[in-house]
């Protein structure tokens, strides 16, 4: 097995397998995971903005084919504005549409990333593979569990996986809060495991490049401490067990929700 290239994001997301993203839902409860699979919600504006920044940094050659910049139109609050916007989107099927101001802001955000010497070295040069996909299977409690991962960047030259994040606050304190809120540490455990399983590559470093989507577009580069990553590995193992439970044909609602017992909570100061 090896990393697979040229797999579209939509195709990747259609594959039912354990990933860092699905683990977030599973760790809340299998019921929440199954609900997330059933719901097909449109991405929020911040998510769409992040997708555009990713493309501008990691796959600039795809921008013209995947995105369209809306010309100056009347406000969407007006009937004429809504109609003209709908006509523009219909003329660009399959493309993600942005107004000019948002697109230019995304370009400035991407430029800030590439102006950072460390980030530029990670994302460019020989041995760099972007948007690579890994699929593999592991045995968990006598059950085969499919796994998947989509790596923003694998830099073979430097022996590291690098994940690009758009953030409200890329300072050490701000991004640490985002890691806790969005469970980003799961990626730091899951992606190196992906390389080990599909390519036999061990001891891979995992870094985040975080960039603010608003001026002055601050950029921070971060590596999680060993204890945090080990906790995330344990959480991924638990998520694999919950994945098996969620897909068991005899699973009941009681099996999939929160524990049906009194749970003692310890709340710190």
PDB file of C-alpha atoms in Angstrom:
ATOM      1  CA  UNK A   1       0.000   0.000   0.000  1.00  0.00           C
ATOM      2  CA  UNK A   2       1.018   3.637  -0.446  1.00  0.00           C
ATOM      3  CA  UNK A   3      -0.344   7.143  -0.288  1.00  0.00           C
ATOM      4  CA  UNK A   4      -2.907   7.716  -3.024  1.00  0.00           C
ATOM      5  CA  UNK A   5      -2.872  10.924  -5.030  1.00  0.00           C
ATOM      6  CA  UNK A   6      -5.497  12.647  -7.177  1.00  0.00           C
ATOM      7  CA  UNK A   7      -8.425  11.484  -5.040  1.00  0.00           C
ATOM      8  CA  UNK A   8     -11.042  14.213  -4.881  1.00  0.00           C
ATOM      9  CA  UNK A   9     -12.166  15.351  -1.448  1.00  0.00           C
ATOM     10  CA  UNK A  10     -15.801  14.374  -2.134  1.00  0.00           C
ATOM     11  CA  UNK A  11     -14.769  10.821  -2.983  1.00  0.00           C
ATOM     12  CA  UNK A  12     -12.614  10.636   0.145  1.00  0.00           C
ATOM     13  CA  UNK A  13     -15.461  11.786   2.398  1.00  0.00           C
ATOM     14  CA  UNK A  14     -17.817   9.181   0.911  1.00  0.00           C
ATOM     15  CA  UNK A  15     -15.661   6.314   2.198  1.00  0.00           C
ATOM     16  CA  UNK A  16     -16.971   4.967   5.505  1.00  0.00           C
ATOM     17  CA  UNK A  17     -13.910   4.559   7.709  1.00  0.00           C
ATOM     18  CA  UNK A  18     -12.377   5.801  10.929  1.00  0.00           C
ATOM     19  CA  UNK A  19     -10.633   9.142  10.550  1.00  0.00           C
ATOM     20  CA  UNK A  20      -9.583  11.894  12.920  1.00  0.00           C
ATOM     21  CA  UNK A  21     -12.754  13.779  11.988  1.00  0.00           C
ATOM     22  CA  UNK A  22     -15.117  10.843  12.547  1.00  0.00           C
ATOM     23  CA  UNK A  23     -13.313  10.078  15.814  1.00  0.00           C
ATOM     24  CA  UNK A  24     -14.394  13.475  17.158  1.00  0.00           C
ATOM     25  CA  UNK A  25     -18.038  12.478  16.741  1.00  0.00           C
ATOM     26  CA  UNK A  26     -17.499   8.927  18.024  1.00  0.00           C
ATOM     27  CA  UNK A  27     -15.804  10.151  21.186  1.00  0.00           C
ATOM     28  CA  UNK A  28     -18.911  12.187  21.950  1.00  0.00           C
ATOM     29  CA  UNK A  29     -21.100   9.149  21.286  1.00  0.00           C
ATOM     30  CA  UNK A  30     -21.720   6.639  18.483  1.00  0.00           C
ATOM     31  CA  UNK A  31     -25.175   8.186  18.116  1.00  0.00           C
ATOM     32  CA  UNK A  32     -23.633  11.555  17.297  1.00  0.00           C
ATOM     33  CA  UNK A  33     -21.321   9.885  14.798  1.00  0.00           C
ATOM     34  CA  UNK A  34     -24.212   8.175  13.008  1.00  0.00           C
ATOM     35  CA  UNK A  35     -26.146  11.432  12.949  1.00  0.00           C
ATOM     36  CA  UNK A  36     -23.162  13.230  11.397  1.00  0.00           C
ATOM     37  CA  UNK A  37     -23.074  10.571   8.660  1.00  0.00           C
ATOM     38  CA  UNK A  38     -26.791  10.946   7.950  1.00  0.00           C
ATOM     39  CA  UNK A  39     -26.759  14.742   7.814  1.00  0.00           C
ATOM     40  CA  UNK A  40     -25.570  16.387   4.627  1.00  0.00           C
ATOM     41  CA  UNK A  41     -25.018  19.998   5.634  1.00  0.00           C
ATOM     42  CA  UNK A  42     -23.472  22.691   3.497  1.00  0.00           C
ATOM     43  CA  UNK A  43     -20.087  23.906   4.727  1.00  0.00           C
ATOM     44  CA  UNK A  44     -20.110  27.139   6.702  1.00  0.00           C
ATOM     45  CA  UNK A  45     -18.430  30.274   5.352  1.00  0.00           C
ATOM     46  CA  UNK A  46     -15.364  29.786   7.622  1.00  0.00           C
ATOM     47  CA  UNK A  47     -15.042  26.196   6.367  1.00  0.00           C
ATOM     48  CA  UNK A  48     -15.342  27.316   2.750  1.00  0.00           C
ATOM     49  CA  UNK A  49     -12.771  30.052   3.387  1.00  0.00           C
ATOM     50  CA  UNK A  50     -10.403  27.465   4.867  1.00  0.00           C
ATOM     51  CA  UNK A  51     -10.867  25.246   1.823  1.00  0.00           C
ATOM     52  CA  UNK A  52      -9.932  28.130  -0.460  1.00  0.00           C
ATOM     53  CA  UNK A  53      -6.834  29.007   1.582  1.00  0.00           C
ATOM     54  CA  UNK A  54      -5.775  25.346   1.501  1.00  0.00           C
ATOM     55  CA  UNK A  55      -6.051  25.309  -2.278  1.00  0.00           C
ATOM     56  CA  UNK A  56      -4.152  28.585  -2.669  1.00  0.00           C
ATOM     57  CA  UNK A  57      -1.280  27.258  -0.551  1.00  0.00           C
ATOM     58  CA  UNK A  58      -1.227  23.542  -1.307  1.00  0.00           C
ATOM     59  CA  UNK A  59      -2.745  23.194  -4.779  1.00  0.00           C
ATOM     60  CA  UNK A  60      -2.654  26.588  -6.510  1.00  0.00           C
ATOM     61  CA  UNK A  61      -2.954  24.914  -9.918  1.00  0.00           C
ATOM     62  CA  UNK A  62      -6.506  23.774  -9.018  1.00  0.00           C
ATOM     63  CA  UNK A  63      -7.901  27.153  -7.937  1.00  0.00           C
ATOM     64  CA  UNK A  64      -9.283  28.215 -11.327  1.00  0.00           C
ATOM     65  CA  UNK A  65     -11.049  24.878 -11.830  1.00  0.00           C
ATOM     66  CA  UNK A  66     -12.546  24.614  -8.345  1.00  0.00           C
ATOM     67  CA  UNK A  67     -13.399  28.204  -7.415  1.00  0.00           C
ATOM     68  CA  UNK A  68     -15.083  31.168  -9.036  1.00  0.00           C
ATOM     69  CA  UNK A  69     -14.978  34.847  -8.103  1.00  0.00           C
ATOM     70  CA  UNK A  70     -18.342  36.529  -8.200  1.00  0.00           C
ATOM     71  CA  UNK A  71     -18.408  39.910  -9.968  1.00  0.00           C
ATOM     72  CA  UNK A  72     -19.736  42.961  -8.207  1.00  0.00           C
ATOM     73  CA  UNK A  73     -23.455  42.272  -7.751  1.00  0.00           C
ATOM     74  CA  UNK A  74     -26.309  43.968  -5.912  1.00  0.00           C
ATOM     75  CA  UNK A  75     -26.801  42.872  -2.318  1.00  0.00           C
ATOM     76  CA  UNK A  76     -28.196  39.361  -1.871  1.00  0.00           C
ATOM     77  CA  UNK A  77     -30.744  40.989   0.422  1.00  0.00           C
ATOM     78  CA  UNK A  78     -32.454  42.262  -2.719  1.00  0.00           C
ATOM     79  CA  UNK A  79     -34.404  40.124  -5.171  1.00  0.00           C
ATOM     80  CA  UNK A  80     -32.225  41.270  -8.070  1.00  0.00           C
ATOM     81  CA  UNK A  81     -29.059  40.427  -6.147  1.00  0.00           C
ATOM     82  CA  UNK A  82     -30.287  36.937  -5.313  1.00  0.00           C
ATOM     83  CA  UNK A  83     -31.323  36.277  -8.886  1.00  0.00           C
ATOM     84  CA  UNK A  84     -28.018  37.468 -10.344  1.00  0.00           C
ATOM     85  CA  UNK A  85     -26.049  35.441  -7.794  1.00  0.00           C
ATOM     86  CA  UNK A  86     -28.074  32.335  -8.655  1.00  0.00           C
ATOM     87  CA  UNK A  87     -27.398  32.888 -12.361  1.00  0.00           C
ATOM     88  CA  UNK A  88     -23.659  33.225 -11.726  1.00  0.00           C
ATOM     89  CA  UNK A  89     -23.540  30.039  -9.655  1.00  0.00           C
ATOM     90  CA  UNK A  90     -25.512  28.163 -12.325  1.00  0.00           C
ATOM     91  CA  UNK A  91     -22.945  29.294 -14.901  1.00  0.00           C
ATOM     92  CA  UNK A  92     -20.148  27.799 -12.781  1.00  0.00           C
ATOM     93  CA  UNK A  93     -21.437  24.337 -11.807  1.00  0.00           C
ATOM     94  CA  UNK A  94     -19.382  22.412  -9.304  1.00  0.00           C
ATOM     95  CA  UNK A  95     -17.338  25.447  -8.302  1.00  0.00           C
ATOM     96  CA  UNK A  96     -17.228  27.120  -4.909  1.00  0.00           C
ATOM     97  CA  UNK A  97     -18.194  30.761  -5.403  1.00  0.00           C
ATOM     98  CA  UNK A  98     -16.727  33.682  -3.453  1.00  0.00           C
ATOM     99  CA  UNK A  99     -17.148  37.412  -3.655  1.00  0.00           C
ATOM    100  CA  UNK A 100     -14.054  39.357  -4.680  1.00  0.00           C
ATOM    101  CA  UNK A 101     -13.363  40.767  -1.202  1.00  0.00           C
ATOM    102  CA  UNK A 102     -13.376  37.309   0.427  1.00  0.00           C
ATOM    103  CA  UNK A 103     -11.231  35.818  -2.330  1.00  0.00           C
ATOM    104  CA  UNK A 104      -8.658  38.587  -1.967  1.00  0.00           C
ATOM    105  CA  UNK A 105      -8.614  38.103   1.796  1.00  0.00           C
ATOM    106  CA  UNK A 106      -7.976  34.383   1.259  1.00  0.00           C
ATOM    107  CA  UNK A 107      -5.125  35.235  -1.122  1.00  0.00           C
ATOM    108  CA  UNK A 108      -3.554  37.532   1.477  1.00  0.00           C
ATOM    109  CA  UNK A 109      -3.910  34.755   4.051  1.00  0.00           C
ATOM    110  CA  UNK A 110      -2.168  32.283   1.751  1.00  0.00           C
ATOM    111  CA  UNK A 111       0.546  34.841   0.997  1.00  0.00           C
ATOM    112  CA  UNK A 112       1.173  35.208   4.741  1.00  0.00           C
ATOM    113  CA  UNK A 113       1.735  31.456   5.008  1.00  0.00           C
ATOM    114  CA  UNK A 114       4.195  31.420   2.149  1.00  0.00           C
ATOM    115  CA  UNK A 115       5.982  34.470   3.562  1.00  0.00           C
ATOM    116  CA  UNK A 116       6.792  32.469   6.684  1.00  0.00           C
ATOM    117  CA  UNK A 117      10.202  30.856   6.111  1.00  0.00           C
ATOM    118  CA  UNK A 118       9.400  27.677   8.053  1.00  0.00           C
ATOM    119  CA  UNK A 119       6.012  27.151   6.422  1.00  0.00           C
ATOM    120  CA  UNK A 120       7.358  27.831   2.946  1.00  0.00           C
ATOM    121  CA  UNK A 121      10.064  25.225   3.462  1.00  0.00           C
ATOM    122  CA  UNK A 122       7.500  22.679   4.654  1.00  0.00           C
ATOM    123  CA  UNK A 123       5.077  23.190   1.767  1.00  0.00           C
ATOM    124  CA  UNK A 124       7.478  23.549  -1.167  1.00  0.00           C
ATOM    125  CA  UNK A 125      10.515  21.886  -2.645  1.00  0.00           C
ATOM    126  CA  UNK A 126      11.474  18.307  -3.551  1.00  0.00           C
ATOM    127  CA  UNK A 127       9.800  15.438  -1.739  1.00  0.00           C
ATOM    128  CA  UNK A 128       6.588  17.356  -0.977  1.00  0.00           C
ATOM    129  CA  UNK A 129       3.245  15.644  -1.553  1.00  0.00           C
ATOM    130  CA  UNK A 130       0.010  17.525  -0.837  1.00  0.00           C
ATOM    131  CA  UNK A 131      -3.570  16.333  -0.309  1.00  0.00           C
ATOM    132  CA  UNK A 132      -2.528  12.679  -0.183  1.00  0.00           C
ATOM    133  CA  UNK A 133      -4.935   9.971   0.947  1.00  0.00           C
ATOM    134  CA  UNK A 134      -4.248   6.838   2.972  1.00  0.00           C
ATOM    135  CA  UNK A 135      -6.570   3.852   3.454  1.00  0.00           C
ATOM    136  CA  UNK A 136      -5.787   0.900   5.698  1.00  0.00           C
ATOM    137  CA  UNK A 137      -7.412  -1.674   7.974  1.00  0.00           C
ATOM    138  CA  UNK A 138      -6.651  -2.601  11.572  1.00  0.00           C
ATOM    139  CA  UNK A 139      -8.044  -5.321  13.821  1.00  0.00           C
ATOM    140  CA  UNK A 140      -9.845  -3.994  16.895  1.00  0.00           C
ATOM    141  CA  UNK A 141     -11.423  -6.468  19.349  1.00  0.00           C
ATOM    142  CA  UNK A 142     -11.451  -9.144  16.653  1.00  0.00           C
ATOM    143  CA  UNK A 143     -13.148  -6.818  14.180  1.00  0.00           C
ATOM    144  CA  UNK A 144     -11.622  -5.308  11.061  1.00  0.00           C
ATOM    145  CA  UNK A 145     -11.863  -1.522  11.218  1.00  0.00           C
ATOM    146  CA  UNK A 146     -11.282   0.501   8.037  1.00  0.00           C
ATOM    147  CA  UNK A 147      -9.208   3.640   8.549  1.00  0.00           C
ATOM    148  CA  UNK A 148      -8.548   6.650   6.366  1.00  0.00           C
ATOM    149  CA  UNK A 149      -6.593   9.897   6.493  1.00  0.00           C
ATOM    150  CA  UNK A 150      -6.113  12.834   4.150  1.00  0.00           C
ATOM    151  CA  UNK A 151      -2.798  14.561   4.692  1.00  0.00           C
ATOM    152  CA  UNK A 152      -2.452  18.243   3.857  1.00  0.00           C
ATOM    153  CA  UNK A 153       1.271  17.828   3.297  1.00  0.00           C
ATOM    154  CA  UNK A 154       3.784  14.994   3.576  1.00  0.00           C
ATOM    155  CA  UNK A 155       7.319  16.347   3.328  1.00  0.00           C
ATOM    156  CA  UNK A 156       9.465  13.286   2.756  1.00  0.00           C
ATOM    157  CA  UNK A 157      12.635  15.368   2.648  1.00  0.00           C
ATOM    158  CA  UNK A 158      12.059  16.606   6.206  1.00  0.00           C
ATOM    159  CA  UNK A 159      10.252  13.489   7.448  1.00  0.00           C
ATOM    160  CA  UNK A 160       7.185  15.353   8.649  1.00  0.00           C
ATOM    161  CA  UNK A 161       3.468  15.722   8.122  1.00  0.00           C
ATOM    162  CA  UNK A 162       2.266  19.321   8.180  1.00  0.00           C
ATOM    163  CA  UNK A 163      -1.359  20.374   8.606  1.00  0.00           C
ATOM    164  CA  UNK A 164      -2.541  23.841   7.608  1.00  0.00           C
ATOM    165  CA  UNK A 165      -5.181  25.487   9.796  1.00  0.00           C
ATOM    166  CA  UNK A 166      -6.989  28.778   9.362  1.00  0.00           C
ATOM    167  CA  UNK A 167      -7.621  30.200  12.811  1.00  0.00           C
ATOM    168  CA  UNK A 168      -9.119  33.158  14.588  1.00  0.00           C
ATOM    169  CA  UNK A 169      -6.079  33.335  16.865  1.00  0.00           C
ATOM    170  CA  UNK A 170      -2.767  31.770  15.872  1.00  0.00           C
ATOM    171  CA  UNK A 171      -0.891  32.813  18.997  1.00  0.00           C
ATOM    172  CA  UNK A 172       0.396  29.961  21.203  1.00  0.00           C
ATOM    173  CA  UNK A 173      -2.406  30.546  23.720  1.00  0.00           C
ATOM    174  CA  UNK A 174      -5.074  30.982  21.061  1.00  0.00           C
ATOM    175  CA  UNK A 175      -4.124  27.946  19.015  1.00  0.00           C
ATOM    176  CA  UNK A 176      -3.754  25.783  22.135  1.00  0.00           C
ATOM    177  CA  UNK A 177      -7.381  26.646  22.915  1.00  0.00           C
ATOM    178  CA  UNK A 178      -8.387  25.641  19.381  1.00  0.00           C
ATOM    179  CA  UNK A 179      -6.527  22.319  19.751  1.00  0.00           C
ATOM    180  CA  UNK A 180      -8.584  21.581  22.852  1.00  0.00           C
ATOM    181  CA  UNK A 181     -11.893  22.770  21.384  1.00  0.00           C
ATOM    182  CA  UNK A 182     -11.621  21.032  18.011  1.00  0.00           C
ATOM    183  CA  UNK A 183      -9.604  17.991  19.165  1.00  0.00           C
ATOM    184  CA  UNK A 184      -6.811  18.670  16.680  1.00  0.00           C
ATOM    185  CA  UNK A 185      -4.511  16.394  18.675  1.00  0.00           C
ATOM    186  CA  UNK A 186      -6.309  13.419  17.134  1.00  0.00           C
ATOM    187  CA  UNK A 187      -4.675  14.323  13.820  1.00  0.00           C
ATOM    188  CA  UNK A 188      -1.235  14.340  15.448  1.00  0.00           C
ATOM    189  CA  UNK A 189      -1.854  10.729  16.490  1.00  0.00           C
ATOM    190  CA  UNK A 190      -3.708   9.523  13.403  1.00  0.00           C
ATOM    191  CA  UNK A 191      -1.662  10.900  10.494  1.00  0.00           C
ATOM    192  CA  UNK A 192       1.744   9.497  11.504  1.00  0.00           C
ATOM    193  CA  UNK A 193      -0.040   6.189  12.056  1.00  0.00           C
ATOM    194  CA  UNK A 194      -1.347   6.417   8.495  1.00  0.00           C
ATOM    195  CA  UNK A 195       2.175   6.712   7.098  1.00  0.00           C
ATOM    196  CA  UNK A 196       3.363   3.823   9.238  1.00  0.00           C
ATOM    197  CA  UNK A 197       0.539   1.577   8.063  1.00  0.00           C
ATOM    198  CA  UNK A 198       0.543   2.375   4.338  1.00  0.00           C
ATOM    199  CA  UNK A 199       4.234   3.056   3.749  1.00  0.00           C
ATOM    200  CA  UNK A 200       6.084   1.569   6.718  1.00  0.00           C
ATOM    201  CA  UNK A 201       7.450   4.995   7.667  1.00  0.00           C
ATOM    202  CA  UNK A 202       7.909   5.414  11.421  1.00  0.00           C
ATOM    203  CA  UNK A 203       8.848   8.249  13.770  1.00  0.00           C
ATOM    204  CA  UNK A 204       7.236  10.915  11.623  1.00  0.00           C
ATOM    205  CA  UNK A 205       6.958  14.410  13.084  1.00  0.00           C
ATOM    206  CA  UNK A 206       3.600  16.174  12.909  1.00  0.00           C
ATOM    207  CA  UNK A 207       3.343  19.962  12.830  1.00  0.00           C
ATOM    208  CA  UNK A 208       0.564  22.520  12.540  1.00  0.00           C
ATOM    209  CA  UNK A 209       0.873  25.737  10.577  1.00  0.00           C
ATOM    210  CA  UNK A 210      -1.855  28.050  11.856  1.00  0.00           C
ATOM    211  CA  UNK A 211      -2.719  31.270  10.025  1.00  0.00           C
ATOM    212  CA  UNK A 212      -5.217  33.932  10.965  1.00  0.00           C
ATOM    213  CA  UNK A 213      -7.840  34.692   8.334  1.00  0.00           C
ATOM    214  CA  UNK A 214      -7.994  38.351   9.334  1.00  0.00           C
ATOM    215  CA  UNK A 215      -5.235  40.991   9.126  1.00  0.00           C
ATOM    216  CA  UNK A 216      -2.431  40.978   9.987  1.00  0.00           C
ATOM    217  CA  UNK A 217      -2.721  37.243   9.177  1.00  0.00           C
ATOM    218  CA  UNK A 218      -0.376  36.057  11.913  1.00  0.00           C
ATOM    219  CA  UNK A 219       1.270  32.672  11.338  1.00  0.00           C
ATOM    220  CA  UNK A 220       2.338  30.216  14.030  1.00  0.00           C
ATOM    221  CA  UNK A 221       4.069  26.835  13.714  1.00  0.00           C
ATOM    222  CA  UNK A 222       3.342  24.279  16.438  1.00  0.00           C
ATOM    223  CA  UNK A 223       4.222  20.744  17.524  1.00  0.00           C
ATOM    224  CA  UNK A 224       2.240  19.039  20.290  1.00  0.00           C
ATOM    225  CA  UNK A 225       4.032  17.622  23.312  1.00  0.00           C
ATOM    226  CA  UNK A 226       4.489  13.857  23.642  1.00  0.00           C
ATOM    227  CA  UNK A 227       1.994  13.491  26.487  1.00  0.00           C
ATOM    228  CA  UNK A 228      -0.775  15.198  24.506  1.00  0.00           C
ATOM    229  CA  UNK A 229      -0.110  12.985  21.477  1.00  0.00           C
ATOM    230  CA  UNK A 230      -0.151   9.824  23.616  1.00  0.00           C
ATOM    231  CA  UNK A 231      -3.526  10.782  25.059  1.00  0.00           C
ATOM    232  CA  UNK A 232      -4.751  11.317  21.496  1.00  0.00           C
ATOM    233  CA  UNK A 233      -3.494   7.849  20.508  1.00  0.00           C
ATOM    234  CA  UNK A 234      -5.513   6.352  23.350  1.00  0.00           C
ATOM    235  CA  UNK A 235      -8.541   8.324  22.206  1.00  0.00           C
ATOM    236  CA  UNK A 236      -8.140   7.031  18.648  1.00  0.00           C
ATOM    237  CA  UNK A 237      -8.051   3.465  19.980  1.00  0.00           C
ATOM    238  CA  UNK A 238     -11.233   4.140  21.936  1.00  0.00           C
ATOM    239  CA  UNK A 239     -12.796   5.682  18.829  1.00  0.00           C
ATOM    240  CA  UNK A 240     -11.978   2.499  16.883  1.00  0.00           C
ATOM    241  CA  UNK A 241     -13.828   0.462  19.493  1.00  0.00           C
ATOM    242  CA  UNK A 242     -16.792   2.848  19.284  1.00  0.00           C
ATOM    243  CA  UNK A 243     -16.712   2.581  15.479  1.00  0.00           C
ATOM    244  CA  UNK A 244     -17.201  -1.174  15.796  1.00  0.00           C
ATOM    245  CA  UNK A 245     -20.042  -0.614  18.246  1.00  0.00           C
ATOM    246  CA  UNK A 246     -21.726   1.959  15.999  1.00  0.00           C
ATOM    247  CA  UNK A 247     -21.720  -0.424  13.024  1.00  0.00           C
ATOM    248  CA  UNK A 248     -22.739  -3.554  14.912  1.00  0.00           C
ATOM    249  CA  UNK A 249     -26.015  -4.829  13.405  1.00  0.00           C
ATOM    250  CA  UNK A 250     -27.576  -5.450  16.820  1.00  0.00           C
ATOM    251  CA  UNK A 251     -26.653  -2.062  18.330  1.00  0.00           C
ATOM    252  CA  UNK A 252     -29.564  -0.414  20.121  1.00  0.00           C
ATOM    253  CA  UNK A 253     -30.196   3.217  20.951  1.00  0.00           C
ATOM    254  CA  UNK A 254     -29.038   2.505  24.512  1.00  0.00           C
ATOM    255  CA  UNK A 255     -25.735   1.157  23.167  1.00  0.00           C
ATOM    256  CA  UNK A 256     -25.112   4.229  21.032  1.00  0.00           C
ATOM    257  CA  UNK A 257     -25.890   7.118  23.371  1.00  0.00           C
ATOM    258  CA  UNK A 258     -24.398   8.382  26.605  1.00  0.00           C
ATOM    259  CA  UNK A 259     -23.898   6.043  29.550  1.00  0.00           C
ATOM    260  CA  UNK A 260     -27.168   5.200  31.275  1.00  0.00           C
ATOM    261  CA  UNK A 261     -25.761   5.577  34.746  1.00  0.00           C
ATOM    262  CA  UNK A 262     -24.756   8.304  37.163  1.00  0.00           C
ATOM    263  CA  UNK A 263     -21.388   9.731  36.179  1.00  0.00           C
ATOM    264  CA  UNK A 264     -19.342  11.736  38.658  1.00  0.00           C
ATOM    265  CA  UNK A 265     -17.914  14.924  37.187  1.00  0.00           C
ATOM    266  CA  UNK A 266     -14.720  16.523  38.448  1.00  0.00           C
ATOM    267  CA  UNK A 267     -14.702  20.210  37.649  1.00  0.00           C
ATOM    268  CA  UNK A 268     -11.432  22.099  38.072  1.00  0.00           C
ATOM    269  CA  UNK A 269     -11.212  25.668  39.303  1.00  0.00           C
TER     270      UNK A 269
END
